[in-house]
Coordinates of C-alpha atoms in Angstrom, one line a residue:
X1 CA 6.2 -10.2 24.0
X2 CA 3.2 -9.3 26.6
X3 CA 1.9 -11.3 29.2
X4 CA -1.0 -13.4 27.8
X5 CA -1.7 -14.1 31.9
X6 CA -2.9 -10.6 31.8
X7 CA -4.7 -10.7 28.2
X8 CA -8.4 -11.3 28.4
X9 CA -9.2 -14.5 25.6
X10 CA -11.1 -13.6 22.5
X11 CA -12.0 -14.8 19.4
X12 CA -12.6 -13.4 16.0
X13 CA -14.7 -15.6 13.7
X14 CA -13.7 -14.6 10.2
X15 CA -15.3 -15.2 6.9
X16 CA -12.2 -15.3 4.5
X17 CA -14.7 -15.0 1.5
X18 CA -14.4 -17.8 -1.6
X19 CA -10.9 -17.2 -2.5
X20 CA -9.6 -14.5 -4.2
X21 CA -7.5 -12.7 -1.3
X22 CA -8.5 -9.1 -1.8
X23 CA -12.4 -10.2 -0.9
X24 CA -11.8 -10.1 2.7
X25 CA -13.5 -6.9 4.5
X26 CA -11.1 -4.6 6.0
X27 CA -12.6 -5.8 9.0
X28 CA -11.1 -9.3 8.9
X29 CA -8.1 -8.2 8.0
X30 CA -8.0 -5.9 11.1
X31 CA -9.0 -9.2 12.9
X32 CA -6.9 -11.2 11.8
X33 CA -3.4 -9.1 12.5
X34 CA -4.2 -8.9 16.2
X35 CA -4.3 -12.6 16.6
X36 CA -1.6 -14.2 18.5
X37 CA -2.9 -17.7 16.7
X38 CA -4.8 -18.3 13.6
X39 CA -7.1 -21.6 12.6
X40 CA -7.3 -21.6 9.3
X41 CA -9.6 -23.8 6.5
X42 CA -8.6 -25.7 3.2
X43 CA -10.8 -22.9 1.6
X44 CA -9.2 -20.1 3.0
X45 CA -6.8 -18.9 0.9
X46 CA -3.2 -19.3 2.0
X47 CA -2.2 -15.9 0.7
X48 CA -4.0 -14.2 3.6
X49 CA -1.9 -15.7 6.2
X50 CA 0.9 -12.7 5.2
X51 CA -1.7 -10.4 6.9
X52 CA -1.5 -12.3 10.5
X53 CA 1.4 -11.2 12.7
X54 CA 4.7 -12.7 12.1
X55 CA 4.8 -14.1 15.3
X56 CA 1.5 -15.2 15.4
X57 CA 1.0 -19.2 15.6
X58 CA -0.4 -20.7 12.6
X59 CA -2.8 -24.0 12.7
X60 CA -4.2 -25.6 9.7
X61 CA -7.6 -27.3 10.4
X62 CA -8.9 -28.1 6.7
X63 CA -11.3 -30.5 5.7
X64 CA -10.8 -32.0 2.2
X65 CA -13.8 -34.3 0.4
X66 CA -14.2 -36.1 3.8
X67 CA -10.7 -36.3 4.7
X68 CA -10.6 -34.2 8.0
X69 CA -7.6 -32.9 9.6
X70 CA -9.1 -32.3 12.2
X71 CA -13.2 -33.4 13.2
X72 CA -15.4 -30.6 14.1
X73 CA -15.8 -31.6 17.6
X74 CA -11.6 -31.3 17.8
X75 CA -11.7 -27.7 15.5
X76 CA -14.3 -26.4 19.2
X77 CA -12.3 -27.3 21.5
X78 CA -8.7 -26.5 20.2
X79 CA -10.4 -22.9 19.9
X80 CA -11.6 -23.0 23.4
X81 CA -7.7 -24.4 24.5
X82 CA -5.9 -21.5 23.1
X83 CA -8.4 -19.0 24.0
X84 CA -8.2 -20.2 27.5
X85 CA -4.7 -20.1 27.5
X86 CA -4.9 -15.9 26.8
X87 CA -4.7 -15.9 23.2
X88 CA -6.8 -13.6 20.8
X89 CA -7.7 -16.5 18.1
X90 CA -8.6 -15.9 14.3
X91 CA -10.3 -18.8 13.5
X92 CA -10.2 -18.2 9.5
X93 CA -13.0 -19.7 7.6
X94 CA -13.7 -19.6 3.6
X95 CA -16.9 -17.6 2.5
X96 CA -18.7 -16.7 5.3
X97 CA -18.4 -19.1 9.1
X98 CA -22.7 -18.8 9.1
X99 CA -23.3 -20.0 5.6
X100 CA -22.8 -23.8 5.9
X101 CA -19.5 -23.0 7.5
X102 CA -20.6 -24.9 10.9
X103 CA -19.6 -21.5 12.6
X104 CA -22.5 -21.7 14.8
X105 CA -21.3 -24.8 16.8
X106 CA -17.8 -23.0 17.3
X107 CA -19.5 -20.2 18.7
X108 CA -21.8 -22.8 21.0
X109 CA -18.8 -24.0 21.9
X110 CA -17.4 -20.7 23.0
X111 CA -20.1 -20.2 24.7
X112 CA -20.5 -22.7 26.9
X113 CA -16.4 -21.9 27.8
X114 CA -17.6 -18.8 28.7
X115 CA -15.4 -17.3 26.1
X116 CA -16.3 -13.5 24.2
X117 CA -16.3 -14.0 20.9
X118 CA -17.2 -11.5 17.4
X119 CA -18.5 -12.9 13.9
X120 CA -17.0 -11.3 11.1
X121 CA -19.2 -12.2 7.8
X122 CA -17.7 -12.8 4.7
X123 CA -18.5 -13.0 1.2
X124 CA -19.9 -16.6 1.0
X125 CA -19.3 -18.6 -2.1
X126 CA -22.6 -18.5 -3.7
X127 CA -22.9 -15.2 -4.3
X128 CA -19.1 -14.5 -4.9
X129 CA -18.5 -17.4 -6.8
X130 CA -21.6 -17.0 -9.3
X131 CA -20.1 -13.1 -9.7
X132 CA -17.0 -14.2 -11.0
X133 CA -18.3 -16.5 -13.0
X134 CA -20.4 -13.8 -15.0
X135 CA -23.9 -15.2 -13.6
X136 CA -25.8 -13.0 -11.5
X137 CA -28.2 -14.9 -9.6
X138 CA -31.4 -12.9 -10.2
X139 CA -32.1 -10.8 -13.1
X140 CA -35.1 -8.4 -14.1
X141 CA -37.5 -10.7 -16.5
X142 CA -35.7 -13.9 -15.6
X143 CA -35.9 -14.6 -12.0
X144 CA -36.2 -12.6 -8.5
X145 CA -35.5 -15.3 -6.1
X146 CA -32.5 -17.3 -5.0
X147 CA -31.6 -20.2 -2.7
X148 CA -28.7 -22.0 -1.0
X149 CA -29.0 -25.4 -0.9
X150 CA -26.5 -28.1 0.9
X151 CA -25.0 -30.5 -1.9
X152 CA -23.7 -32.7 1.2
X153 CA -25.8 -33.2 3.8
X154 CA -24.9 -34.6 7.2
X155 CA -24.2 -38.7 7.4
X156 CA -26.4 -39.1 10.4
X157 CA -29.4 -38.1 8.5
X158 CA -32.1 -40.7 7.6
X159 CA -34.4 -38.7 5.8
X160 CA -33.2 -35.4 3.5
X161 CA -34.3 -31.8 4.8
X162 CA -34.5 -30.8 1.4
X163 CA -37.7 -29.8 0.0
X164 CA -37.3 -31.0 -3.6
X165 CA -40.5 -30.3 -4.7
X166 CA -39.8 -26.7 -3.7
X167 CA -36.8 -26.1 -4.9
X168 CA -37.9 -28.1 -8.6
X169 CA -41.1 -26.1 -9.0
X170 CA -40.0 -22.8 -8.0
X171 CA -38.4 -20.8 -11.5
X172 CA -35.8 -19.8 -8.8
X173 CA -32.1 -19.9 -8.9
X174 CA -30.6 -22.5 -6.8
X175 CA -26.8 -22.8 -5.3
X176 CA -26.1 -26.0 -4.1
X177 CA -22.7 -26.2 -2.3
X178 CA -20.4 -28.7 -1.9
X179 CA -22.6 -30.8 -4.6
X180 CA -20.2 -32.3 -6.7
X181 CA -19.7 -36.3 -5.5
X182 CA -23.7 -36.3 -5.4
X183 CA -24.9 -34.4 -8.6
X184 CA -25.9 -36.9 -10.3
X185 CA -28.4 -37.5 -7.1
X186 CA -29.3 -33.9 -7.1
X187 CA -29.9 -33.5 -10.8
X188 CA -32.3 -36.4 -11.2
X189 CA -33.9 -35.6 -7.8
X190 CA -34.8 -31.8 -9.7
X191 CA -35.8 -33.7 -12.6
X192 CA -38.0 -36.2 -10.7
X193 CA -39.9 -33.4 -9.1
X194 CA -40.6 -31.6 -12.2
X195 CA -37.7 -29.0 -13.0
X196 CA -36.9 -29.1 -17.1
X197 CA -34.2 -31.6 -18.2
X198 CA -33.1 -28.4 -20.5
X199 CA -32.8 -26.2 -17.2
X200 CA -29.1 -24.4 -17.5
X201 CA -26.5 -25.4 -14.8
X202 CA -23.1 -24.1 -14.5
X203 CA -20.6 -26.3 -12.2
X204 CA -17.6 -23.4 -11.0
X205 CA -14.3 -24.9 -9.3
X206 CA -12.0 -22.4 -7.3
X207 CA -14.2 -19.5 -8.0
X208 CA -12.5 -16.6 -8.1
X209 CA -9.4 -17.6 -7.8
X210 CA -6.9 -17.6 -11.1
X211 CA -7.6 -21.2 -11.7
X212 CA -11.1 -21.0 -11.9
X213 CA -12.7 -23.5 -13.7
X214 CA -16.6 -23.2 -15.2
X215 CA -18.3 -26.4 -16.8
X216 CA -22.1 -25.7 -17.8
X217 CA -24.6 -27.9 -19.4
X218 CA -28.7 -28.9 -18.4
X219 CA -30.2 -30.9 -15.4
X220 CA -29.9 -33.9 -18.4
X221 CA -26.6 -34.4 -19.0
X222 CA -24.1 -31.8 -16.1
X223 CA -23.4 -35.1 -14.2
X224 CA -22.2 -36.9 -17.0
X225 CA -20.3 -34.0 -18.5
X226 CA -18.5 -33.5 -15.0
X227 CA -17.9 -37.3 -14.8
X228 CA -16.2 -37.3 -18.6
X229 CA -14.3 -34.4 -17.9
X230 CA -12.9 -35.2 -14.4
X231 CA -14.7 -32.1 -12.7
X232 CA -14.1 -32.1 -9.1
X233 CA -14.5 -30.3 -5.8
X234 CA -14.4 -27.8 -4.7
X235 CA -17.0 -26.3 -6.5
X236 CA -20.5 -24.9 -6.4
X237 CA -23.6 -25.9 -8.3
X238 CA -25.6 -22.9 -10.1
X239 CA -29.2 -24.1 -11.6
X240 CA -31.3 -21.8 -13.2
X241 CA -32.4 -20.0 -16.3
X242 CA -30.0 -17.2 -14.9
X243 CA -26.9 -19.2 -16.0
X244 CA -27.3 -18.3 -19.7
X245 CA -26.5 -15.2 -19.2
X246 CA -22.8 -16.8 -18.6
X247 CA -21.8 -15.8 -22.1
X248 CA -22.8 -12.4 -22.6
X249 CA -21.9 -11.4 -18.9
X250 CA -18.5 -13.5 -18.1
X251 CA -15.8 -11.0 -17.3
X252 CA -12.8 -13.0 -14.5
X253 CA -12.0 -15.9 -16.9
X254 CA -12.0 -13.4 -20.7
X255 CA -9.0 -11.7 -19.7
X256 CA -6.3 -11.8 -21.8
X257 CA -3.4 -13.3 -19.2
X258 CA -6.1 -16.2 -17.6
X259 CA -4.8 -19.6 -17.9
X260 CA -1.4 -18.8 -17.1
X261 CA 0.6 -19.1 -14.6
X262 CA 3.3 -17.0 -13.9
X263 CA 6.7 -17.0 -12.1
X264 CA 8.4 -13.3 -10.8
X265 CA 11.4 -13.8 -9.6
X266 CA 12.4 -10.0 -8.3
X267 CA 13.2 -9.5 -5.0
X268 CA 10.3 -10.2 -1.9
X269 CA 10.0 -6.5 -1.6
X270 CA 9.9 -5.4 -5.1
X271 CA 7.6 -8.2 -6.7
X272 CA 4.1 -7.1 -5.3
X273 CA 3.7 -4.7 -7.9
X274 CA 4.5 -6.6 -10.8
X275 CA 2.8 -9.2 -9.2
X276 CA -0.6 -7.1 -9.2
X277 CA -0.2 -5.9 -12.6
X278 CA -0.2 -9.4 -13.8
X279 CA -2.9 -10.6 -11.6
X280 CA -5.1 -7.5 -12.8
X281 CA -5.3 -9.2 -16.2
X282 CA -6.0 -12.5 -15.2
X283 CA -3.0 -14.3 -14.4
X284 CA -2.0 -16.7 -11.4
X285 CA 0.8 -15.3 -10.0
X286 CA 4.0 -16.8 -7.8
X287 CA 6.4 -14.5 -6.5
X288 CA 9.8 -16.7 -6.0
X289 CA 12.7 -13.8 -4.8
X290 CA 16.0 -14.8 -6.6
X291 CA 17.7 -11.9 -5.1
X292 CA 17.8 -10.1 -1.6
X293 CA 18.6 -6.4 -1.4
X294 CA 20.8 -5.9 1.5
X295 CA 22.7 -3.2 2.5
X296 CA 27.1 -3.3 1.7
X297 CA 29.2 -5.0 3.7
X298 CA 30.7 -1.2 4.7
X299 CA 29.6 1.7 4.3
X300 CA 32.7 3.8 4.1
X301 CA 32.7 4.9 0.6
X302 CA 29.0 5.6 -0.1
X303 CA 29.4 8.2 3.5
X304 CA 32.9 9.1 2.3
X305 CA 31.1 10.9 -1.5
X306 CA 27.5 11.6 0.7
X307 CA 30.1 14.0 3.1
X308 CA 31.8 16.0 0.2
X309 CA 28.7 15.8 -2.0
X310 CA 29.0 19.8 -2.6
X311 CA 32.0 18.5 -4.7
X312 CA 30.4 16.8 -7.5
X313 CA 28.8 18.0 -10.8
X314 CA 26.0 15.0 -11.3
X315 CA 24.2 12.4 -9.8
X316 CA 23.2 9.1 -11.5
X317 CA 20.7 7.0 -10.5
X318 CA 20.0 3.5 -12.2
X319 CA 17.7 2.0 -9.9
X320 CA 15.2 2.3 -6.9
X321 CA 17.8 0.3 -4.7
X322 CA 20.2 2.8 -5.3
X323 CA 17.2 5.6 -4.5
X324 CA 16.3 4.1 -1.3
X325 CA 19.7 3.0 -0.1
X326 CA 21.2 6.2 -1.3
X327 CA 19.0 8.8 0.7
X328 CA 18.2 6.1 3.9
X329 CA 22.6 6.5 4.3
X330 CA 22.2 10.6 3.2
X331 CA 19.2 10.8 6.3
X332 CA 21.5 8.7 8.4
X333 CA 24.3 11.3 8.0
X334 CA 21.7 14.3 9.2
X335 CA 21.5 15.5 5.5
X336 CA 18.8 15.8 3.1
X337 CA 17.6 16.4 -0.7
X338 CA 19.3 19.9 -0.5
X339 CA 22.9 18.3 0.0
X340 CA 22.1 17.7 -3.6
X341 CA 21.9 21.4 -4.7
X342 CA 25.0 21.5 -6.7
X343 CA 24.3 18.4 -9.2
X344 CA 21.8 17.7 -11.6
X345 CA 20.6 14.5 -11.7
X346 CA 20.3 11.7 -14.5
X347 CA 17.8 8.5 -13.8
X348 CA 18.2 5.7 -16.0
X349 CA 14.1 5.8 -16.6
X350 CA 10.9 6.3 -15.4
X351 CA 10.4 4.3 -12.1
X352 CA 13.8 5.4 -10.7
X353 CA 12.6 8.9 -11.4
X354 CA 9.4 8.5 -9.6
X355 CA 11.1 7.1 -6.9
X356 CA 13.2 10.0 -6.6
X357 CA 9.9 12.4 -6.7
X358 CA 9.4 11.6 -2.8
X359 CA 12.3 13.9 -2.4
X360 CA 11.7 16.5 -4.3
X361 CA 13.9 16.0 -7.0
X362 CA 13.1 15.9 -10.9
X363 CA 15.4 14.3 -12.6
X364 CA 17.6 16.4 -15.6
X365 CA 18.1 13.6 -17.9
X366 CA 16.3 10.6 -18.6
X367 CA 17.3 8.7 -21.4
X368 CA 15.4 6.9 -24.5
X369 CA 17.3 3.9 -23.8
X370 CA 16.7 2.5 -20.0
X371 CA 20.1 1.0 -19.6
X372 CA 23.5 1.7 -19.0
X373 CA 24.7 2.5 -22.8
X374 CA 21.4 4.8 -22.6
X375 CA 22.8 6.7 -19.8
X376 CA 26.0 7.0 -21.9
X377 CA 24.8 8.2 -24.9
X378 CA 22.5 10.7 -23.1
X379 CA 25.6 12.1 -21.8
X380 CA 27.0 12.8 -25.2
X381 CA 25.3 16.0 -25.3
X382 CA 26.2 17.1 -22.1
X383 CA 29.4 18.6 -21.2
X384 CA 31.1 16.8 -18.5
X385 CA 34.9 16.7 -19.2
X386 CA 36.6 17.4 -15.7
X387 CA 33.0 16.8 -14.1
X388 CA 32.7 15.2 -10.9
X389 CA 30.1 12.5 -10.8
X390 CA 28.5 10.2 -8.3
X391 CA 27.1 7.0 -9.5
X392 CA 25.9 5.1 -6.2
X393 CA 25.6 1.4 -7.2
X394 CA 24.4 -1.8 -6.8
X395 CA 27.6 -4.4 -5.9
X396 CA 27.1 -6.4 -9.4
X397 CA 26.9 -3.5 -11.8
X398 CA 28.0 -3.7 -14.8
X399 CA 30.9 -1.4 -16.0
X400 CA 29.2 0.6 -18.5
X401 CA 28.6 3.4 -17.0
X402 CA 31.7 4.7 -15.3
X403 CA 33.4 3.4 -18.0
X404 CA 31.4 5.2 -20.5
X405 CA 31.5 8.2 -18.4
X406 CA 35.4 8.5 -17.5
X407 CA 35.8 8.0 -21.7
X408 CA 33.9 11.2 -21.9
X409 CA 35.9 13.1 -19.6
X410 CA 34.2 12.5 -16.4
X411 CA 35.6 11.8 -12.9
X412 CA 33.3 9.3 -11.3
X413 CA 32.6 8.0 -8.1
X414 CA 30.7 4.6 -7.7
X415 CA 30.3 3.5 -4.0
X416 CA 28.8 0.9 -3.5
X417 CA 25.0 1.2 -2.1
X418 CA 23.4 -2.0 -1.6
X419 CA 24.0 -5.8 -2.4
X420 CA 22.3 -8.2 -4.6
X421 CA 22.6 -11.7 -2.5
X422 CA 21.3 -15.0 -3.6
X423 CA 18.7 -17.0 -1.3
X424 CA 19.4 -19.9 0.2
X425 CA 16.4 -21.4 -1.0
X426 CA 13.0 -21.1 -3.3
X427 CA 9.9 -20.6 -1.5
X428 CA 8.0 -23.7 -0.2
X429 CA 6.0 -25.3 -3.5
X430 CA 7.5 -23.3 -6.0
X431 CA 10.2 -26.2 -7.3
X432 CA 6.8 -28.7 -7.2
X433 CA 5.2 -25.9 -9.6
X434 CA 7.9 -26.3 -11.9
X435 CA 8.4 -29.9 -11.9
X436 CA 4.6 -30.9 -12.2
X437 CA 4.7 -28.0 -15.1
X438 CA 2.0 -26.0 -13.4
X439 CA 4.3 -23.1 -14.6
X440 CA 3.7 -21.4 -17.9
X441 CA 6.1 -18.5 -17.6
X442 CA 9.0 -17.7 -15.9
X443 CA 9.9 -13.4 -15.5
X444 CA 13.3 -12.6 -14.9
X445 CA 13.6 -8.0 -14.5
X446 CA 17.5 -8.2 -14.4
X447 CA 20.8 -10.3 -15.1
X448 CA 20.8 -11.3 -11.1
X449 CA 17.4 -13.3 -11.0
X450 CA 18.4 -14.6 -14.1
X451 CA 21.7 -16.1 -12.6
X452 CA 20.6 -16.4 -9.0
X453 CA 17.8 -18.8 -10.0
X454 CA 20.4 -21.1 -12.5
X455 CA 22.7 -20.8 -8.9
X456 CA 20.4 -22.0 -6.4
X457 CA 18.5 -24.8 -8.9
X458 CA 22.3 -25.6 -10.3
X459 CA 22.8 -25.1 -14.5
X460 CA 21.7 -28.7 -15.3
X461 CA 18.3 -29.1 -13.0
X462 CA 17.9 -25.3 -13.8
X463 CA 17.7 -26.2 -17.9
X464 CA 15.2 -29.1 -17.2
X465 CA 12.6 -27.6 -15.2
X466 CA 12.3 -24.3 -17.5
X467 CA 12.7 -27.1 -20.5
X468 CA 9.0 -25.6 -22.5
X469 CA 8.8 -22.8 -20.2
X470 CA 7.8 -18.8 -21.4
X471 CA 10.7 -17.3 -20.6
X472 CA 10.5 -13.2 -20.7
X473 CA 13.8 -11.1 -20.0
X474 CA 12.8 -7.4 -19.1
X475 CA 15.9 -6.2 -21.8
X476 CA 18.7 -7.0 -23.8
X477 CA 21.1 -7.9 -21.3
X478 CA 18.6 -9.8 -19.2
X479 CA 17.9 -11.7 -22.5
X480 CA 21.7 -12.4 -22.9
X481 CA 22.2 -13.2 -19.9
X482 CA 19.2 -16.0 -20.2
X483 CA 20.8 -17.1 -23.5
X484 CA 24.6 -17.3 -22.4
X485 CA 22.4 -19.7 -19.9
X486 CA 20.9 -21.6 -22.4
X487 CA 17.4 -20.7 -22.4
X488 CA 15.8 -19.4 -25.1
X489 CA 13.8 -15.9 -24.8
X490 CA 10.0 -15.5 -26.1
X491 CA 9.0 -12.5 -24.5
X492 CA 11.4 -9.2 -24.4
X493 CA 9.7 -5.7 -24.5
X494 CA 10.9 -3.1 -26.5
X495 CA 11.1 -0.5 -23.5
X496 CA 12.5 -2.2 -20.0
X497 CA 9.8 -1.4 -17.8
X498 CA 7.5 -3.7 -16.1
X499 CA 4.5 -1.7 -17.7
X500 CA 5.7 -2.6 -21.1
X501 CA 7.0 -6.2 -19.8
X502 CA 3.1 -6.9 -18.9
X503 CA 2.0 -5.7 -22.3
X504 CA 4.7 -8.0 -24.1
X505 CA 3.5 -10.8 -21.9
X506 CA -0.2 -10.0 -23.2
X507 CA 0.4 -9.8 -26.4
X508 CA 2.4 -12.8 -26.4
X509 CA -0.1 -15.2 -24.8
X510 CA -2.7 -13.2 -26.9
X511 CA -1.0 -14.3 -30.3
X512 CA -0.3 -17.7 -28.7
X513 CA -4.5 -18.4 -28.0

């Protein structure tokens, strides 16, 4: 770890944008992975901690409907003590640190500490917000002008600096933010200075994020809808003609997986993509690893076949763990692709073949049926009686295979290439999801997650908390395995991909709407 005696102190004021991760600038994300600490907000989503250094130090500073962690004055000068102390800071701020994000008195307070600083803006919640909620805030015919407007102004005010007579007799858009506990005030203040009881307002909670909530009505009767319906912060407070155009133009909260939330259980390194297929379509996504791929506990007989692999006949492949472990232990032994030239190659389907595309290598078979009978039935056709086959293998395999094979006159080899090993534990919050049943469907992609899940929860507190659950099994044995568990199985796709798992789950939640 460097010297931070020798590291000049910096900080990089970051506009984290209104909540959905993937609106921060590449800038802030650059920013924020060269801090040794971050200071991050209540509205700065949590999921863009992962792109901070692991061993950066992590502060929370959030503010919460006048609860405060921390008071401003405390949030200045715990920036000025670590950058003092040699730190680059990230001091991570929802929507944008200059738009009613008090990030000019940090940077005052930097200043007078004689401390550099940068601003990075961000997408601030009133124009992100309103663009996920299908209201663009002007629009040819309707209005060309727009204003941000504090819903919460300052306690040691005596007199408001808003001008309500401006804001109510302009045809304007107005965003008030952070509105909610005084909209009743605001809405009769509009009304008092001559804006329409009819005008439109739209109230929008968690803007885009996957549990974004939108409540519209007029200036006469928003505050008691939000009031009957429980409608709380944090949200923003759109007012203007432009909000009925909500309807036609709404596009985040239409698609077809929105509303649910869904559990993936594959492993850390495997569930981003699955997890972004889901999110794509509108769905609020945990990922909660049942399984860790790790390496075997030797590798003696996956380099024992790799060193006479001009012996064998065929290669089978049944998943990208056996890929990646597979050619990482063939590189490790000074080999490559070419020590392959001498087998043709079956993988069990289409993602196992594309991870084999990297190395140049098209696979000869690929069967209709993405599972281990598949692979043996493919075989049928083939010829392999006194064949010499290497089947590299995940430590809990099932038998199929070089059983199948070996009936079929095959000789095969099946080191072992990697292990599937069971957490200790769930990640933080996930058990609360299920328990509070915030959860509305659980994914398990193979027998393992299936059983490492019912292992670590333990088979009765395992059947309780997926009690009413979705529960989608990528394929037949995934499904048995759930049901020789006791749970029952909604959601199986006819082809065991996750492509075909994600348009099972769609039409499922589709039908169930």
């Amino acid at each position: 770890m460097p010297d931070k005696s020798l590291k000049k102190p910096f900080v990089h004021l970051i506009g984290a944008g209104p909540g959905d991760p993937g609106l921060i600038t590449v800038k802030g994300r650059e920013s924020l992975g060269r801090a040794d600490v971050v200071i991050y907000d209540y509205l700065a989503n949590d999921d863009l901690l992962r792109f901070a250094r692991p061993d950066a130090e992590l502060i929370y500073a959030g503010k919460i409907g006048g609860h405060h962690n921390r008071e401003q004055w405390q949030i200045n000068a715990l920036l000025v003590e670590k950058a003092l102390a040699g730190n680059v800071v990230a001091r991570l701020k929802g929507g944008d640190s200059f738009v009613f994000g008090r990030g000019g008195e940090e940077c005052e307070a930097l200043v007078a500490a004689g401390i550099p600083f940068e601003i990075v803006p961000g997408v601030t919640a009133g124009i992100g917000v309103t663009a996920y909620a299908g209201i663009p805030l002007t629009h040819r015919g309707v209005t060309t002008s727009v204003t941000f407007v504090t819903g919460h102004e300052g306690h040691d005010k005596e007199v408001s600096q808003i001008d309500w007579e401006g804001l109510s007799l302009g045809s304007g858009t107005v965003v008030f933010y952070m509105g909610i506990k005084n909209l009743p005030q605001i809405t009769a203040n509009l009304m008092a200075h001559g804006r329409p009881p009819e005008t439109p307002v739209a109230l929008i909670r968690w803007g885009t994020r996957p549990e974004q909530e939108v409540l519209t009505g007029t200036l006469a009767d928003i505050a008691e809808q939000a009031r009957r319906t429980g409608f709380r912060a944090p949200a923003i407070t759109v007012v203007g003609e432009v909000v009925r155009l909500r309807e036609k133009l709404r596009w985040f909260d239409n698609r077809p997986l929105f509303g649910t939330s869904i559990l993936v259980t594959r492993a850390a390194d495997q569930a981003g993509e699955f997890g972004a297929m889901l999110g794509a379509l509108g769905a609020r996504v945990l990922e909660c690893p049942t399984i860790a791929i790790v390496p075997p506990e030797s590798w003696d007989n996956l380099d024992a076949a790799i060193a006479s692999l001009d012996r064998f006949h065929w290669a089978v492949f049944t998943s990208v763990n056996a890929v990646r472990f597979f050619f990482e232990r063939l590189a490790a032994a000074g080999k490559d692709s070419r020590a392959l030239g001498n087998c043709r190659v079956c993988a069990v389907g289409p993602k196992t073949a594309a991870a084999l595309a990297p190395f140049g290598i098209r696979p000869d078979l690929i069967p209709a049926d993405y599972k281990g009978e598949g692979v043996v039935e493919v075989f049928r056709s083939e010829e392999i009686a006194g064949k010499r086959i290497i089947f590299p293998k995940g430590d809990r395999a099932r038998d199929v295979i070089p059983q199948g094979l070996a009936e079929l006159g095959g000789e095969v080899t099946a080191p072992v290439a990697y292990r599937n090993v069971t957490p200790d534990s769930l990640p933080a919050g996930v058990i609360a999801e299920l328990e509070e049943r915030r959860i509305t469907c659980v994914t398990f992609t193979s027998s393992s997650t299936v059983e490492n899940l019912a292992a670590i929860l333990g088979e009765n507190r395992f059947l309780h908390l997926l009690k009413g659950v979705t529960i989608a099994a990528i394929g037949p044995i995934t499904a048995r395995t759930c049901r020789e568990l006791g749970l029952e199985v909604h959601v199986e796709p006819s082809k065991y991909t996750l492509a075909a798992m994600t348009d099972a789950l769609v039409d499922f939640f589709s039908r169930s709407k």
